[in-house]
Short mmCIF file of C-alpha atoms in Angstrom, two decimals:
data_model
loop_
_atom_site.label_atom_id
_atom_site.label_comp_id
_atom_site.label_asym_id
_atom_site.label_seq_id
_atom_site.Cartn_x
_atom_site.Cartn_y
_atom_site.Cartn_z
CA MET A 6 64.17 90.40 -2.29
CA SER A 7 64.07 90.69 1.52
CA ASN A 8 61.10 88.30 1.32
CA THR A 9 63.38 85.56 0.00
CA ILE A 10 64.71 83.17 2.63
CA ALA A 11 67.04 80.21 2.32
CA LEU A 12 65.86 77.07 4.11
CA TYR A 13 68.19 74.22 4.96
CA PRO A 14 67.22 70.57 5.25
CA LEU A 15 66.32 69.11 8.62
CA SER A 16 69.05 66.51 8.05
CA ASN A 17 71.68 69.29 8.26
CA PHE A 18 70.95 69.79 11.96
CA THR A 19 72.43 67.80 14.80
CA PHE A 20 70.35 67.08 17.88
CA SER A 21 71.49 66.13 21.33
CA THR A 22 69.95 66.24 24.80
CA LYS A 23 70.71 68.15 27.97
CA GLU A 24 69.45 68.53 31.54
CA ALA A 25 65.68 68.61 32.03
CA GLN A 26 64.11 72.07 32.42
CA PRO A 27 60.97 71.79 34.56
CA GLU A 28 58.15 74.22 33.85
CA GLU A 29 58.05 77.29 36.03
CA ASP A 30 54.39 76.91 37.02
CA PRO A 31 52.69 73.69 38.10
CA SER A 32 49.30 74.54 36.54
CA VAL A 33 47.48 76.95 34.22
CA SER A 34 45.92 78.72 37.19
CA ALA A 35 49.35 79.12 38.82
CA ARG A 36 50.68 80.55 35.54
CA LEU A 37 47.84 83.08 35.36
CA GLN A 38 48.32 83.97 39.04
CA ARG A 39 52.02 84.65 38.42
CA LEU A 40 51.05 86.76 35.40
CA GLN A 41 48.74 88.81 37.61
CA ASN A 42 51.33 89.20 40.37
CA ASN A 43 54.00 90.28 37.88
CA TYR A 44 51.55 92.67 36.20
CA GLU A 45 50.95 94.46 39.49
CA ASP A 46 54.69 94.83 40.01
CA PHE A 47 55.97 95.46 36.47
CA GLY A 48 53.05 96.11 34.11
CA MET A 49 52.29 94.25 30.88
CA ARG A 50 54.21 91.02 30.35
CA ARG A 51 56.30 90.92 27.15
CA THR A 52 56.85 87.46 25.69
CA VAL A 53 59.04 86.55 22.73
CA GLU A 54 59.03 83.33 20.74
CA GLY A 55 61.04 82.12 17.76
CA ILE A 56 59.64 80.49 14.63
CA LEU A 57 62.47 78.20 13.52
CA VAL A 58 62.03 77.12 9.91
CA VAL A 59 63.78 74.29 8.08
CA HIS A 60 62.68 72.13 5.18
CA ASP A 61 62.24 68.45 4.55
CA HIS A 62 61.96 67.35 0.91
CA GLY A 63 61.17 70.89 -0.19
CA HIS A 64 58.33 71.61 2.22
CA PRO A 65 58.81 74.05 5.14
CA HIS A 66 58.74 72.59 8.64
CA ILE A 67 58.65 74.47 11.95
CA LEU A 68 60.77 73.31 14.88
CA MET A 69 58.71 73.25 18.05
CA LEU A 70 59.06 71.90 21.54
CA GLN A 71 56.71 69.40 23.06
CA ILE A 72 56.62 69.26 26.83
CA ALA A 73 54.73 66.95 29.12
CA ASN A 74 52.05 68.94 30.81
CA ALA A 75 53.04 68.86 34.46
CA PHE A 76 49.46 68.54 35.65
CA PHE A 77 48.83 65.48 33.50
CA LYS A 78 52.08 63.62 34.22
CA LEU A 79 51.72 61.53 31.11
CA LEU A 80 55.27 61.68 29.81
CA SER A 81 56.04 57.98 29.65
CA THR A 82 57.61 57.73 26.20
CA PRO A 83 61.40 57.57 25.83
CA HIS A 84 63.13 60.96 25.68
CA CYS A 85 63.93 60.74 22.02
CA ILE A 86 63.89 63.43 19.40
CA LEU A 87 61.14 63.09 16.88
CA PHE A 88 61.41 64.27 13.33
CA PHE A 89 57.71 64.30 12.76
CA TYR A 90 54.63 65.17 14.72
CA VAL A 91 53.34 62.83 17.36
CA ILE A 92 50.94 64.67 19.58
CA ASN A 93 50.27 62.98 22.89
CA LYS A 94 47.43 63.86 25.16
CA GLY A 95 48.52 65.87 28.15
CA THR A 96 51.44 67.50 26.39
CA ARG A 97 51.84 71.05 25.24
CA ILE A 98 53.50 72.20 22.02
CA TYR A 99 55.05 75.62 21.69
CA SER A 100 57.62 77.66 19.86
CA PRO A 101 60.77 78.19 21.94
CA GLY A 102 60.79 81.45 23.89
CA ASP A 103 59.55 82.92 27.16
CA TYR A 104 58.64 86.15 28.85
CA LEU A 105 61.18 88.96 29.21
CA LYS A 106 62.40 90.66 32.33
CA PRO A 107 61.33 94.29 32.84
CA GLY A 108 63.42 96.50 30.54
CA GLU A 109 65.09 93.57 28.76
CA ASP A 110 65.71 94.05 25.02
CA GLU A 111 63.41 91.78 23.02
CA ILE A 112 65.94 90.59 20.42
CA GLU A 113 68.72 89.94 22.92
CA GLY A 114 66.17 88.42 25.27
CA LEU A 115 64.93 86.05 22.57
CA LYS A 116 68.49 84.97 21.74
CA LYS A 117 69.13 84.25 25.41
CA ARG A 118 65.95 82.16 25.72
CA LEU A 119 66.74 80.22 22.55
CA ASP A 120 70.17 79.50 24.04
CA ASP A 121 68.63 78.46 27.37
CA ARG A 122 66.29 76.09 25.61
CA LEU A 123 68.25 74.78 22.64
CA ALA A 124 71.94 75.65 22.82
CA PRO A 125 74.40 72.91 23.72
CA PRO A 126 76.16 73.22 27.10
CA ALA A 127 78.98 75.78 27.25
CA GLU A 128 81.79 73.25 26.67
CA SER A 129 80.11 72.02 23.46
CA ARG A 130 79.61 75.57 22.31
CA GLN A 131 83.33 76.24 22.68
CA PHE A 132 84.05 73.07 20.76
CA ASN A 133 81.61 74.18 18.06
CA ALA A 134 83.08 77.66 17.81
CA SER A 135 86.58 76.22 17.37
CA HIS A 136 85.22 73.96 14.58
CA GLY A 137 83.43 76.73 12.74
CA VAL A 138 79.89 75.79 13.83
CA ASP A 139 77.73 78.82 14.41
CA ASN A 140 76.38 79.33 17.93
CA GLU A 141 74.59 82.58 17.09
CA TRP A 142 70.88 83.07 16.45
CA GLU A 143 69.80 85.22 13.52
CA ILE A 144 66.53 86.87 14.46
CA GLY A 145 64.44 88.05 11.50
CA ASP A 146 61.14 89.87 11.08
CA CYS A 147 58.46 90.12 13.69
CA LEU A 148 55.76 87.83 12.24
CA ALA A 149 52.87 88.40 14.64
CA GLN A 150 51.78 89.91 17.92
CA TRP A 151 49.24 88.27 20.22
CA TRP A 152 47.50 90.21 22.97
CA ARG A 153 46.06 88.92 26.23
CA PRO A 154 43.28 91.29 27.32
CA ASN A 155 42.65 89.73 30.75
CA PHE A 156 44.28 87.38 33.23
CA GLU A 157 42.75 84.51 31.28
CA THR A 158 43.98 82.01 28.72
CA PHE A 159 42.61 83.52 25.50
CA MET A 160 44.69 85.83 23.33
CA TYR A 161 43.96 87.71 20.09
CA PRO A 162 46.09 88.88 17.13
CA PHE A 163 44.86 92.44 17.79
CA ILE A 164 44.02 94.54 20.83
CA PRO A 165 40.30 93.95 21.35
CA ALA A 166 38.05 97.01 21.30
CA HIS A 167 37.75 98.80 24.65
CA ILE A 168 40.90 97.13 26.05
CA THR A 169 43.31 99.86 27.10
CA LYS A 170 45.58 97.84 29.37
CA PRO A 171 46.41 94.45 27.86
CA LYS A 172 48.05 92.06 30.30
CA GLU A 173 50.51 90.44 27.91
CA CYS A 174 51.91 90.98 24.43
CA LYS A 175 53.57 88.00 22.79
CA LYS A 176 55.74 88.64 19.73
CA LEU A 177 56.70 85.90 17.29
CA PHE A 178 59.95 86.34 15.38
CA LEU A 179 61.21 84.50 12.36
CA VAL A 180 64.49 82.78 13.23
CA GLN A 181 66.62 82.16 10.17
CA MET A 182 68.36 78.86 10.73
CA PRO A 183 71.95 78.72 9.45
CA GLU A 184 73.19 76.02 7.13
CA ARG A 185 74.16 73.77 10.05
CA LYS A 186 73.58 73.93 13.78
CA VAL A 187 73.75 71.76 16.86
CA LEU A 188 70.65 71.87 19.04
CA ALA A 189 70.47 70.39 22.53
CA VAL A 190 66.98 69.58 23.77
CA PRO A 191 66.13 69.38 27.50
CA LYS A 192 65.45 65.76 28.47
CA ASN A 193 61.85 66.44 29.51
CA MET A 194 61.03 67.85 26.07
CA LYS A 195 60.96 66.69 22.50
CA LEU A 196 61.79 68.68 19.42
CA LEU A 197 59.22 68.31 16.66
CA ALA A 198 59.50 69.33 13.01
CA ILE A 199 55.93 70.07 11.99
CA PRO A 200 55.18 70.65 8.30
CA LEU A 201 53.14 73.68 7.30
CA PHE A 202 50.43 71.51 5.75
CA GLU A 203 49.90 69.84 9.12
CA LEU A 204 49.56 73.16 10.98
CA TYR A 205 47.31 74.78 8.37
CA ASP A 206 43.62 74.92 9.25
CA ASN A 207 44.30 72.77 12.31
CA ALA A 208 43.47 74.98 15.27
CA ALA A 209 41.71 71.99 16.80
CA ARG A 210 45.05 70.26 17.35
CA TYR A 211 47.54 73.14 17.57
CA GLY A 212 45.49 76.06 18.85
CA PRO A 213 44.96 79.44 17.17
CA GLN A 214 48.56 80.64 17.46
CA LEU A 215 50.48 77.72 15.97
CA SER A 216 47.88 76.95 13.30
CA ALA A 217 48.23 80.52 11.97
CA ILE A 218 51.96 80.15 11.25
CA PRO A 219 51.39 79.12 7.59
CA HIS A 220 49.58 82.43 7.04
CA LEU A 221 52.39 84.40 8.69
CA LEU A 222 55.02 82.76 6.47
CA SER A 223 53.10 82.84 3.20
CA ARG A 224 54.57 86.16 2.06
CA TYR A 225 58.08 84.69 2.00
CA ASN A 226 59.58 82.97 -0.99
CA PHE A 227 61.66 80.08 0.26
CA ILE A 228 64.76 78.80 -1.48
CA TYR A 229 65.30 75.15 -0.63
CA GLN A 230 69.03 74.49 -0.28
CA MET B 29 59.51 101.58 12.84
CA SER B 30 58.50 100.36 9.38
CA ASN B 31 55.93 98.24 11.20
CA THR B 32 54.14 101.38 12.37
CA ILE B 33 51.21 102.45 10.22
CA ALA B 34 48.89 105.42 10.52
CA LEU B 35 45.20 104.57 10.18
CA TYR B 36 42.59 107.21 9.40
CA PRO B 37 38.96 107.09 10.49
CA LEU B 38 36.33 105.69 8.15
CA SER B 39 34.49 109.00 8.47
CA ASN B 40 37.38 110.72 6.63
CA PHE B 41 36.50 108.91 3.41
CA THR B 42 33.90 109.98 0.91
CA PHE B 43 31.89 107.36 -0.98
CA SER B 44 30.01 107.73 -4.22
CA THR B 45 28.71 105.31 -6.84
CA LYS B 46 29.54 104.69 -10.48
CA GLU B 47 28.50 102.44 -13.37
CA ALA B 48 27.88 98.78 -12.58
CA GLN B 49 30.75 96.37 -13.35
CA PRO B 50 29.34 92.94 -14.17
CA GLU B 51 31.45 89.92 -13.26
CA GLU B 52 33.57 88.49 -16.02
CA ASP B 53 32.35 84.91 -15.58
CA PRO B 54 28.76 83.80 -15.09
CA SER B 55 29.59 80.87 -12.78
CA VAL B 56 32.34 79.25 -10.74
CA SER B 57 32.77 76.55 -13.36
CA ALA B 58 33.09 79.19 -16.10
CA ARG B 59 35.71 80.97 -13.98
CA LEU B 60 37.71 77.77 -13.57
CA GLN B 61 37.38 77.01 -17.28
CA ARG B 62 38.75 80.46 -18.14
CA LEU B 63 41.59 79.87 -15.69
CA GLN B 64 42.43 76.63 -17.46
CA ASN B 65 42.23 78.18 -20.93
CA ASN B 66 44.44 81.09 -19.87
CA TYR B 67 46.88 78.69 -18.20
CA GLU B 68 47.35 76.80 -21.44
CA ASP B 69 48.06 80.05 -23.28
CA PHE B 70 50.02 82.06 -20.70
CA GLY B 71 51.00 79.84 -17.76
CA MET B 72 50.25 80.45 -14.09
CA ARG B 73 47.70 83.17 -13.37
CA ARG B 74 48.97 86.00 -11.17
CA THR B 75 46.33 87.75 -9.10
CA VAL B 76 46.79 90.84 -6.90
CA GLU B 77 44.45 92.15 -4.23
CA GLY B 78 44.62 95.13 -1.89
CA ILE B 79 43.95 95.06 1.86
CA LEU B 80 42.61 98.57 2.53
CA VAL B 81 42.76 99.40 6.24
CA VAL B 82 40.99 102.23 8.08
CA HIS B 83 39.79 102.51 11.66
CA ASP B 84 36.52 103.17 13.40
CA HIS B 85 36.66 104.17 17.05
CA GLY B 86 40.22 102.89 17.34
CA HIS B 87 39.70 99.40 15.92
CA PRO B 88 41.06 98.46 12.47
CA HIS B 89 38.50 97.79 9.73
CA ILE B 90 39.13 96.34 6.26
CA LEU B 91 37.37 97.79 3.23
CA MET B 92 35.95 95.01 1.09
CA LEU B 93 33.58 94.70 -1.81
CA GLN B 94 30.39 92.72 -1.69
CA ILE B 95 29.01 91.65 -5.03
CA ALA B 96 25.81 89.86 -5.84
CA ASN B 97 26.70 86.46 -7.10
CA ALA B 98 25.53 86.49 -10.70
CA PHE B 99 24.30 82.91 -10.59
CA PHE B 100 22.06 83.64 -7.61
CA LYS B 101 20.58 86.94 -8.85
CA LEU B 102 19.65 87.97 -5.35
CA LEU B 103 20.71 91.60 -5.43
CA SER B 104 17.46 93.26 -4.55
CA THR B 105 18.54 95.65 -1.81
CA PRO B 106 19.07 99.35 -2.58
CA HIS B 107 22.51 100.23 -3.91
CA CYS B 108 23.65 101.89 -0.73
CA ILE B 109 27.05 101.87 0.86
CA LEU B 110 27.21 100.07 4.15
CA PHE B 111 29.57 100.99 6.90
CA PHE B 112 29.25 97.68 8.64
CA TYR B 113 28.93 94.07 7.66
CA VAL B 114 25.69 92.72 6.35
CA ILE B 115 26.32 89.43 4.63
CA ASN B 116 23.56 88.31 2.33
CA LYS B 117 23.22 84.82 1.00
CA GLY B 118 24.25 84.56 -2.62
CA THR B 119 26.77 87.35 -2.43
CA ARG B 120 30.53 87.18 -2.49
CA ILE B 121 32.90 89.34 -0.44
CA TYR B 122 36.40 90.04 -1.60
CA SER B 123 39.29 92.45 -1.39
CA PRO B 124 39.52 94.67 -4.47
CA GLY B 125 41.89 93.37 -7.13
CA ASP B 126 41.98 90.97 -10.05
CA TYR B 127 44.29 88.89 -12.16
CA LEU B 128 47.13 90.46 -14.12
CA LYS B 129 47.85 90.33 -17.82
CA PRO B 130 50.90 88.32 -18.89
CA GLY B 131 54.03 90.37 -18.15
CA GLU B 132 52.14 93.12 -16.31
CA ASP B 133 53.93 94.60 -13.27
CA GLU B 134 52.17 93.55 -10.08
CA ILE B 135 52.30 96.91 -8.27
CA GLU B 136 51.24 98.97 -11.30
CA GLY B 137 48.67 96.31 -12.11
CA LEU B 138 47.20 96.47 -8.61
CA LYS B 139 46.99 100.28 -8.77
CA LYS B 140 45.15 100.03 -12.09
CA ARG B 141 42.67 97.50 -10.71
CA LEU B 142 42.05 99.56 -7.58
CA ASP B 143 41.36 102.53 -9.90
CA ASP B 144 39.05 100.43 -12.08
CA ARG B 145 37.09 99.31 -9.06
CA LEU B 146 37.16 102.25 -6.68
CA ALA B 147 38.44 105.43 -8.33
CA PRO B 148 35.91 108.14 -9.22
CA PRO B 149 35.30 108.75 -12.96
CA ALA B 150 38.00 110.72 -14.75
CA GLU B 151 36.24 114.09 -14.49
CA SER B 152 35.95 113.73 -10.69
CA ARG B 153 39.57 112.75 -10.47
CA GLN B 154 40.59 115.91 -12.27
CA PHE B 155 38.38 117.88 -9.91
CA ASN B 156 39.98 116.12 -6.94
CA ALA B 157 43.49 116.71 -8.17
CA SER B 158 42.78 120.42 -8.57
CA HIS B 159 41.46 120.47 -4.99
CA GLY B 160 44.43 118.69 -3.49
CA VAL B 161 42.68 115.31 -3.00
CA ASP B 162 45.04 112.41 -3.61
CA ASN B 163 44.13 110.03 -6.46
CA GLU B 164 47.19 107.82 -5.99
CA TRP B 165 47.34 104.41 -4.29
CA GLU B 166 50.18 103.70 -1.88
CA ILE B 167 50.94 100.00 -2.07
CA GLY B 168 52.74 98.60 0.99
CA ASP B 169 54.10 95.20 1.97
CA CYS B 170 53.08 91.91 0.47
CA LEU B 171 51.05 90.35 3.30
CA ALA B 172 50.35 86.87 1.95
CA GLN B 173 50.51 84.59 -1.04
CA TRP B 174 47.87 81.99 -1.82
CA TRP B 175 48.49 79.15 -4.23
CA ARG B 176 45.98 77.22 -6.32
CA PRO B 177 47.42 73.75 -7.03
CA ASN B 178 44.72 72.62 -9.48
CA PHE B 179 41.92 74.01 -11.62
CA GLU B 180 39.70 73.82 -8.55
CA THR B 181 38.42 76.27 -5.96
CA PHE B 182 40.71 75.51 -3.03
CA MET B 183 43.89 77.50 -2.42
CA TYR B 184 46.61 77.25 0.25
CA PRO B 185 49.01 79.75 1.88
CA PHE B 186 51.94 77.57 0.72
CA ILE B 187 52.74 75.46 -2.32
CA PRO B 188 51.50 71.99 -1.39
CA ALA B 189 54.04 69.17 -1.42
CA HIS B 190 54.54 67.54 -4.84
CA ILE B 191 52.95 70.48 -6.69
CA THR B 192 55.47 71.78 -9.19
CA LYS B 193 53.15 73.76 -11.47
CA PRO B 194 50.62 75.77 -9.44
CA LYS B 195 47.80 77.19 -11.54
CA GLU B 196 47.45 80.53 -9.77
CA CYS B 197 49.34 82.67 -7.26
CA LYS B 198 47.35 85.38 -5.51
CA LYS B 199 49.28 88.09 -3.66
CA LEU B 200 47.68 90.31 -1.04
CA PHE B 201 49.20 93.74 -0.54
CA LEU B 202 48.69 96.20 2.28
CA VAL B 203 47.25 99.42 0.85
CA GLN B 204 48.00 102.40 3.06
CA MET B 205 44.99 104.66 2.89
CA PRO B 206 45.79 108.38 2.86
CA GLU B 207 44.24 110.83 5.28
CA ARG B 208 41.30 111.47 2.94
CA LYS B 209 40.11 109.86 -0.26
CA VAL B 210 37.07 109.70 -2.51
CA LEU B 211 36.00 106.17 -3.45
CA ALA B 212 33.42 105.42 -6.13
CA VAL B 213 31.76 102.02 -5.84
CA PRO B 214 30.19 100.25 -8.85
CA LYS B 215 26.42 100.22 -8.50
CA ASN B 216 26.19 96.43 -8.41
CA MET B 217 28.54 96.28 -5.42
CA LYS B 218 28.66 97.48 -1.86
CA LEU B 219 31.67 98.61 0.07
CA LEU B 220 31.89 97.08 3.54
CA ALA B 221 34.11 98.09 6.43
CA ILE B 222 34.64 94.86 8.34
CA PRO B 223 36.30 95.03 11.77
CA LEU B 224 39.18 92.69 12.54
CA PHE B 225 37.32 91.11 15.44
CA GLU B 226 34.54 90.09 13.02
CA LEU B 227 36.96 88.47 10.57
CA TYR B 228 39.01 86.70 13.22
CA ASP B 229 38.34 82.99 13.64
CA ASN B 230 35.39 83.31 11.26
CA ALA B 231 36.33 81.18 8.24
CA ALA B 232 32.78 79.84 8.28
CA ARG B 233 31.47 83.23 7.13
CA TYR B 234 34.43 84.79 5.31
CA GLY B 235 36.41 81.80 4.05
CA PRO B 236 40.05 80.96 4.81
CA GLN B 237 41.59 83.96 3.01
CA LEU B 238 39.66 86.85 4.52
CA SER B 239 39.45 85.35 7.99
CA ALA B 240 43.27 85.18 8.09
CA ILE B 241 43.70 88.95 7.59
CA PRO B 242 43.89 89.67 11.35
CA HIS B 243 46.90 87.34 11.55
CA LEU B 244 48.58 89.03 8.59
CA LEU B 245 48.18 92.48 10.14
CA SER B 246 49.09 91.58 13.71
CA ARG B 247 52.76 92.46 13.33
CA TYR B 248 51.92 96.10 12.60
CA ASN B 249 51.53 98.74 15.26
CA PHE B 250 48.70 101.01 14.22
CA ILE B 251 48.53 104.68 15.11
CA TYR B 252 44.92 105.83 15.16
CA GLN B 253 44.74 109.35 13.77
#
C-alpha cells in the first residue's frame, strides 16, 4: 500500500509571486565551467530535484518551473502563472531543486531549495502557520538518479561503463503535495502544470529527464481526491 | 538502504535448454481477439513480467527472452544461448512473464510463470535442491505498470484521460537474482543479456516498454559482487 498516493486537485493550490531569482550562470558554458571548478574543490556535484504531483480532472500533472533562458532574453510575456503548458523558445523547463553544498543532507537540502524557490515570504508563512496552512514539504521516494560522466551537458540514468568518477549525480524525489498549499513563484519564472500524457514520449520537447517522469511514476496507484 | 541491490555476474549463472514452448496465439490479431474474449468473460487482463538483473564487467544487464515470431517463421539459427544482443527481424523480445488467471495472486503467479519459462525440469530441480542450488524466485518491487486502453497494441505507463475501463494492466517486477542459479530456456527461444546502455533511448529497437527499463532501475544503487 506504500505505492498508493493521494493526489489533490490543482485548484486546491494558491499561487502568488515573489522577487525574481536570476540564474546563477549566464550561459551553459559558464555553468559547466562552474561545475568543473567546484568538482576540483569538492568532488562530485550532488543535485536534488522535486517531482511535485497534483491532478486536474483525474489525470496527474507535474508542477514545473519555466525560466527565460538568460542567453536568449526572450521573456517578453507577462509574468503570469500558467495552468497548462506553453513552451516558448529560449526558455528552460525544470523541476524545482538545485545542487547541494558539500556535506549537506539531501532531504533537508531539497526542502530548503523548494522553500527558496516556491515558499511564500517569511511573513506569509507565519500567517499561513497561524491559519493552519502547511508550510512543510513531504519528501517521498527517490524516483531516479541521473549521472553526468563528463563536464558536458549529457547525463544518463546509469553510470556509463568505464566511468569511475562521475562529475554529477542528480536525484529526483517524489514530493507529496498536501491537500492545500500556497506557492509563491519568482517573478522571472512561471509555474506550469504539465500532464503526464504531454510529457510521455516527448523527449523532443522536454528532454530525456522530464519525458521519463511518466515511467518513474507508473508504479504508483494514485487516489484522486 | 532498501534501494541497494546486489548484482551477480552473468558468468555465475548456468544455462541449459528444455522443450520448446510454442506461443499461445498465432498472430497479433489472434492475441487481441483472445484478449477481447477473455475481457468479456473475466474483465481486465492482469499481466506480470519479471525484470531479471545481472551484471557483466560492472554494468547492469537485463535477462530477456527472444522468440521467433510464429507468423514470420524465421527461426533458422541454432538454438544456442546468447550472452549479448543479436536482434533478428521477425523475432520478439520480452521479459519473462504472462497473463494471470482470474483471481490468481500476482506474486505467486509471476513465480509460476518464471518457473514455466526458465526453471529446469523437475528432476533437475530436485538435483539442484539436494546440492544447495536455489530454485526459488525472489520478487522485489513493482517497477512499472502499463495500461492498455483498448483492444489494440498500444499501451501507456498511465491510464489515459477518459479511460475508465482499461483492457489490460501489465506490472513489471524487479526479480533479484541469487548468487547462482540454473536457468533452462525453451528450445524455440534464446536468452539475451542486454546491457542498460543498449536499451536506453532505443525505443526504435526495443519498443517503449523495454527501452524504459534503465529509467525504472535508476533509483537503485547496485553493488557488483
